[in-house]
Short mmCIF file of C-alpha atoms in Angstrom, two decimals:
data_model
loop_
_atom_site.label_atom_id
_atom_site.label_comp_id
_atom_site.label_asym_id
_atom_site.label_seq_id
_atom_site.Cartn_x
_atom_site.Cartn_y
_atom_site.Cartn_z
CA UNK A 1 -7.78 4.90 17.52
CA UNK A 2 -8.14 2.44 14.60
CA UNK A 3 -6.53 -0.57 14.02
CA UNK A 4 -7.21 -3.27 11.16
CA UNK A 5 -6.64 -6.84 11.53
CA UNK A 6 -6.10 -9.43 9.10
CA UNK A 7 -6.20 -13.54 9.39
CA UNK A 8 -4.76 -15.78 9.06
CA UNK A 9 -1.24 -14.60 9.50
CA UNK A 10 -0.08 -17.30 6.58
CA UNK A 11 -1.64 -20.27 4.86
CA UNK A 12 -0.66 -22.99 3.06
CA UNK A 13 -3.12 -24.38 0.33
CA UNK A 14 -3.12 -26.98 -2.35
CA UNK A 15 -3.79 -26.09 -5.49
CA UNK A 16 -7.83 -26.51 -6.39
CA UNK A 17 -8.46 -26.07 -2.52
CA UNK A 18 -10.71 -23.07 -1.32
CA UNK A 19 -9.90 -19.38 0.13
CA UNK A 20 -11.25 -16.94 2.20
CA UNK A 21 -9.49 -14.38 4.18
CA UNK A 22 -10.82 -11.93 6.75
CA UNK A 23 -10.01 -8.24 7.19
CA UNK A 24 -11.69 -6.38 10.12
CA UNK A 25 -11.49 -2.39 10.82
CA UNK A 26 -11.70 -1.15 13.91
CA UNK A 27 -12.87 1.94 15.51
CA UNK A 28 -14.33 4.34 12.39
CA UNK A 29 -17.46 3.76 10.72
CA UNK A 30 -18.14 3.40 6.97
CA UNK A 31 -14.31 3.10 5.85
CA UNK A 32 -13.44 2.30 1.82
CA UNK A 33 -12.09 -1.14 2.17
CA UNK A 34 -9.45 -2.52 -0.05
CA UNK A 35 -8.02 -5.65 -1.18
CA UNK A 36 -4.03 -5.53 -2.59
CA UNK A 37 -1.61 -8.80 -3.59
CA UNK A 38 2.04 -8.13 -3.72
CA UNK A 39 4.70 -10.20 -5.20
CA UNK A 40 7.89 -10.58 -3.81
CA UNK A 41 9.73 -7.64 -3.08
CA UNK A 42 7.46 -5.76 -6.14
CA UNK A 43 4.74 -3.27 -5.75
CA UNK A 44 0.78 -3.03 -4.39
CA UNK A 45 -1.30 -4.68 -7.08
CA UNK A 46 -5.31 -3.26 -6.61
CA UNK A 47 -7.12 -6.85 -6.70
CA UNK A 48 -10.70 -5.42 -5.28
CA UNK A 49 -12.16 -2.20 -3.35
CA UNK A 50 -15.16 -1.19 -1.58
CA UNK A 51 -16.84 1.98 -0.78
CA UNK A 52 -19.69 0.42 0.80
CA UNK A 53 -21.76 -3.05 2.47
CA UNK A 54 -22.34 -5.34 -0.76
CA UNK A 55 -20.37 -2.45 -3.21
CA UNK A 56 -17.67 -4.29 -4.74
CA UNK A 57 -15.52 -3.07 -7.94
CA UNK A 58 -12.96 -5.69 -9.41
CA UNK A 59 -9.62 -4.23 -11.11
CA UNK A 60 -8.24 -7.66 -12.07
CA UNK A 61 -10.57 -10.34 -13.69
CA UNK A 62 -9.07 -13.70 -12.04
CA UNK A 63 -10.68 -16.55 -10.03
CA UNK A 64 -10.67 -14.71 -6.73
CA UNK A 65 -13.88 -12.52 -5.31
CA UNK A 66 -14.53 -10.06 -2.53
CA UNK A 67 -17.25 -9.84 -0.25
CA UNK A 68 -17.95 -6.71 2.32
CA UNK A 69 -20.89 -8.45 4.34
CA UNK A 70 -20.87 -6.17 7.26
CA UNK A 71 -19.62 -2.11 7.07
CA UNK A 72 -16.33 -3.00 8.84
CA UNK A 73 -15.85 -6.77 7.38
CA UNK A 74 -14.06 -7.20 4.06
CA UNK A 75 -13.53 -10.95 2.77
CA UNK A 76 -11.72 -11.97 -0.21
CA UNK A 77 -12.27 -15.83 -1.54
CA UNK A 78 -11.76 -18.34 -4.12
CA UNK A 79 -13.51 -21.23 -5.16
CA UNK A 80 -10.43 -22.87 -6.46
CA UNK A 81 -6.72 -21.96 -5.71
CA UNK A 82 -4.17 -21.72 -8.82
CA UNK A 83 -0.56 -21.41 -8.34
CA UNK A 84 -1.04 -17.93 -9.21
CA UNK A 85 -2.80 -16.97 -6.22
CA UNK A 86 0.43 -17.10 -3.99
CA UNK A 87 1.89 -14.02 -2.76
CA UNK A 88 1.28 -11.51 0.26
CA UNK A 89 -2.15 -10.60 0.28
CA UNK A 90 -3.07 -6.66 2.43
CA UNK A 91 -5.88 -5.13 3.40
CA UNK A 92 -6.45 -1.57 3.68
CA UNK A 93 -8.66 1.07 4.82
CA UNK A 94 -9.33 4.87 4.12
CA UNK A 95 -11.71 7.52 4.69
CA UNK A 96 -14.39 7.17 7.81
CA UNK A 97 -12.67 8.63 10.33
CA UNK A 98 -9.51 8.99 9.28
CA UNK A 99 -7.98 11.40 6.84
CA UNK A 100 -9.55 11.94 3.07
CA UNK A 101 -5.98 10.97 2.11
CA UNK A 102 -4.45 8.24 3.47
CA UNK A 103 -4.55 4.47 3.53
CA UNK A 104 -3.97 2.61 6.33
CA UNK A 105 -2.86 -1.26 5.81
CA UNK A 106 -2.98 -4.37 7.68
CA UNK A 107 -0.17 -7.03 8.51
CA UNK A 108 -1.02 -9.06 5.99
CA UNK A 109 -1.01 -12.62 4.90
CA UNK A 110 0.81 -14.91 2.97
CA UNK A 111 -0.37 -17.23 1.32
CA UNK A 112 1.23 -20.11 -0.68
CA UNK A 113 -0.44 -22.18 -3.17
CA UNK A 114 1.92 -25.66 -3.70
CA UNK B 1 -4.37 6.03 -16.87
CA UNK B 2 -2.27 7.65 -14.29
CA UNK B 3 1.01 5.91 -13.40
CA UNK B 4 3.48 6.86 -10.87
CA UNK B 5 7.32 5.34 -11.29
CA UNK B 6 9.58 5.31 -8.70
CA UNK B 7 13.81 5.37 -9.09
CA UNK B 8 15.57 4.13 -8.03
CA UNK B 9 14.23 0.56 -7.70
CA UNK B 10 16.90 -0.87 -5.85
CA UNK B 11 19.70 1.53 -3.56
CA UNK B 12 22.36 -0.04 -1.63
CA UNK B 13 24.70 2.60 0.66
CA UNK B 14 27.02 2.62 3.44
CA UNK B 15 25.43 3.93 6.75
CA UNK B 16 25.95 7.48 6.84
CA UNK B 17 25.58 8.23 3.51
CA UNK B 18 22.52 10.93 1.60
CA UNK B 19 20.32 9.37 -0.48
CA UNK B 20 17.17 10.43 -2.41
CA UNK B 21 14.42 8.44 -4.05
CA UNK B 22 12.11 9.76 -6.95
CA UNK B 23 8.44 9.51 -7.59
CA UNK B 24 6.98 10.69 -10.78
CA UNK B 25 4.28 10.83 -12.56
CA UNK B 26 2.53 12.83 -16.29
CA UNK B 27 -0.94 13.52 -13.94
CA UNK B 28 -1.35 15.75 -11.29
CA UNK B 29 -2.09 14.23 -7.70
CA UNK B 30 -4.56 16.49 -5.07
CA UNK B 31 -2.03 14.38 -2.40
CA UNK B 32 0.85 12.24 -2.29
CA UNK B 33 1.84 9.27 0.31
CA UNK B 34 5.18 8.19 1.12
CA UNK B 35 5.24 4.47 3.09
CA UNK B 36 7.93 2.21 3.94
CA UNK B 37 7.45 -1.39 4.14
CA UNK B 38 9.53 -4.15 6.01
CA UNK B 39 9.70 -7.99 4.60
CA UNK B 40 6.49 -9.78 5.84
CA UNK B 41 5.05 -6.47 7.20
CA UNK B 42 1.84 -4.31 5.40
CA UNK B 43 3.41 -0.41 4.35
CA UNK B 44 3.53 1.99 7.09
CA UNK B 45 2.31 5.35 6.36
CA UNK B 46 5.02 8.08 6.93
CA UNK B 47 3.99 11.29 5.18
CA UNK B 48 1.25 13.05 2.97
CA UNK B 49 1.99 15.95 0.94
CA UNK B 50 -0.86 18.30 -0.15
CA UNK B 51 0.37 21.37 -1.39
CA UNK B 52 2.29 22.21 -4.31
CA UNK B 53 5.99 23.01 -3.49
CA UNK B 54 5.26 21.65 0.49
CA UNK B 55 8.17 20.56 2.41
CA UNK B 56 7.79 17.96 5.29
CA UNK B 57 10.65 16.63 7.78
CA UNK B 58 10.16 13.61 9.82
CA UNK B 59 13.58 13.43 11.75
CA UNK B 60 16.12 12.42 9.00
CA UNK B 61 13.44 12.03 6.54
CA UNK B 62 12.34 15.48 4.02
CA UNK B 63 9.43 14.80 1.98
CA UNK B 64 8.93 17.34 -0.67
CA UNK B 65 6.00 17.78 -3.64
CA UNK B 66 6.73 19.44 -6.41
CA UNK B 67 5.19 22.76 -7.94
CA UNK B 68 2.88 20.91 -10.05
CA UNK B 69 1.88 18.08 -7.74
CA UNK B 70 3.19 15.50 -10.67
CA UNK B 71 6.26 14.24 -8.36
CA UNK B 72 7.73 14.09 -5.02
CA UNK B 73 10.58 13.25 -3.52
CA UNK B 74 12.14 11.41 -0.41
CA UNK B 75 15.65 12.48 1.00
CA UNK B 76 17.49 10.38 3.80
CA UNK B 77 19.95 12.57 5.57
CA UNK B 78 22.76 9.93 7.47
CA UNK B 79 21.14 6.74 6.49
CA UNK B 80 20.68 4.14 9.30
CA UNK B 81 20.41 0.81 8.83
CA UNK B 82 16.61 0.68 10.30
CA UNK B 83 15.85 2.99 6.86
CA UNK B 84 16.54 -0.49 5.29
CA UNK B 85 12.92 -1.24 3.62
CA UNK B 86 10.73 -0.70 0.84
CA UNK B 87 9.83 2.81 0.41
CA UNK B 88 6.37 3.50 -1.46
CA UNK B 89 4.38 6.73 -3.15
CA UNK B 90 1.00 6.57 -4.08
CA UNK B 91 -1.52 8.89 -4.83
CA UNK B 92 -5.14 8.69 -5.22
CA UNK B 93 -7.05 8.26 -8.42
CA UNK B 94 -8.33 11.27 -9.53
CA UNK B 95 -11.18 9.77 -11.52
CA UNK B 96 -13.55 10.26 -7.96
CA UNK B 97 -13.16 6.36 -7.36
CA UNK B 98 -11.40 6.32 -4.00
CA UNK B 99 -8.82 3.95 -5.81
CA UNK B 100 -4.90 4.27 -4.98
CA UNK B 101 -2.21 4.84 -7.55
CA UNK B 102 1.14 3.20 -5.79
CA UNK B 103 4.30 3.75 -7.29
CA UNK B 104 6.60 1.06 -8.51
CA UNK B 105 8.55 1.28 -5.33
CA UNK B 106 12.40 1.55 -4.28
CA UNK B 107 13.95 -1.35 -2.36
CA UNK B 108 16.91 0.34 -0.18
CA UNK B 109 19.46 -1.70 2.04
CA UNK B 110 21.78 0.36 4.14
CA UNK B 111 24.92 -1.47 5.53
CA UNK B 112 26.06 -0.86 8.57
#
């Protein structure tokens, strides 16, 4: 079965500091990879998505990135935190092996920027 | 651009009570997902609707798209309080993209 994992489980950050969290897919091959933010108690906002190693398409134009340096590996940085950036930060995956429909999401982090 | 809005955003019932929440959209979906999401948890998947006019039950739960595939609904039967949660639609994009269209989401608190 597959199962995606996401770290850290929260993170505290001052503002100006670096980011990267990890997202890691397990057991399918060649999955569409997605990065969402949500703010409190609101909806899924698409931040980046991948259909393939090094394929990368941006939705929002901010100061974060996304990086997909291995077919089952999906990062998501920033050089320099803003207050912004806080929220609950999910990875997803779809296709590979599972259905053509669905998305299936990690447990998330959350991440505050102070 | 293809939106899909939810409604109610926010339901708060006594356990026991029906409720249903809307999803809507002016586009036609090829598939609908229903999720429900607890605080400090990522959405778990519950349903996916295909066909037009298709009805599914998951216990207490009936998921139903409509004729067109522009909407879908969710109906609780006897609301418990572990329905408490954020229930989600999305859809995907149809523009070939493999992007995800998620609705605006309903935020429903049964009380025991």
């Amino acid at each position: 079965s597959q199962t995606i994992h996401q770290w850290p489980a929260t993170l505290v950050q001052p503002v100006g500091s670096p980011l990267s969290l990890e997202c890691t897919v397990e057991g399918t091959s060649n999955p569409n990879l997605y990065w969402y933010r949500q703010a409190a108690g609101r909806g899924l906002q698409l931040l980046f998505y991948s259909v393939g190693i090094g394929q990368i398409s941006s939705e929002v134009p901010q100061n974060l990135s996304a990086s997909r340096p291995q077919d089952r590996q999906f990062i998501l940085s920033s050089k320099k935190l803003l207050l912004s950036d806080s929220g609950f930060y999910l990875c997803a995956w779809s296709g590979g092996q599972g259905s053509a429909y669905e998305q299936y999401f990690g447990p998330g982090t959350r991440l505050t920027v102070t | 651009t293809q939106l899909l809005e939810q409604s109610p955003q926010f339901l708060s019932i006594q356990e026991g009570e029906n409720l249903t929440v809307y999803c809507n959209s002016s586009s036609v979906f090829s598939s609908l997902q229903w999720y429900r999401q607890e605080p400090g948890e990522g959405p778990v998947l519950l349903v996916t609707v295909v066909t037009g006019g298709e009805v599914k039950k998951l216990k207490r739960l009936t998921f139903q798209f409509g004729d067109a595939r522009k909407d879908s609904s969710l109906h609780i039967t006897a609301a418990q309080t572990g329905d408490t949660g954020l229930y989600l639609c999305a859809g995907e994009d149809s523009s070939g993209t493999y992007k995800y269209i998620f609705g605006t989401g309903t935020r429903l608190k049964v009380l025991a």
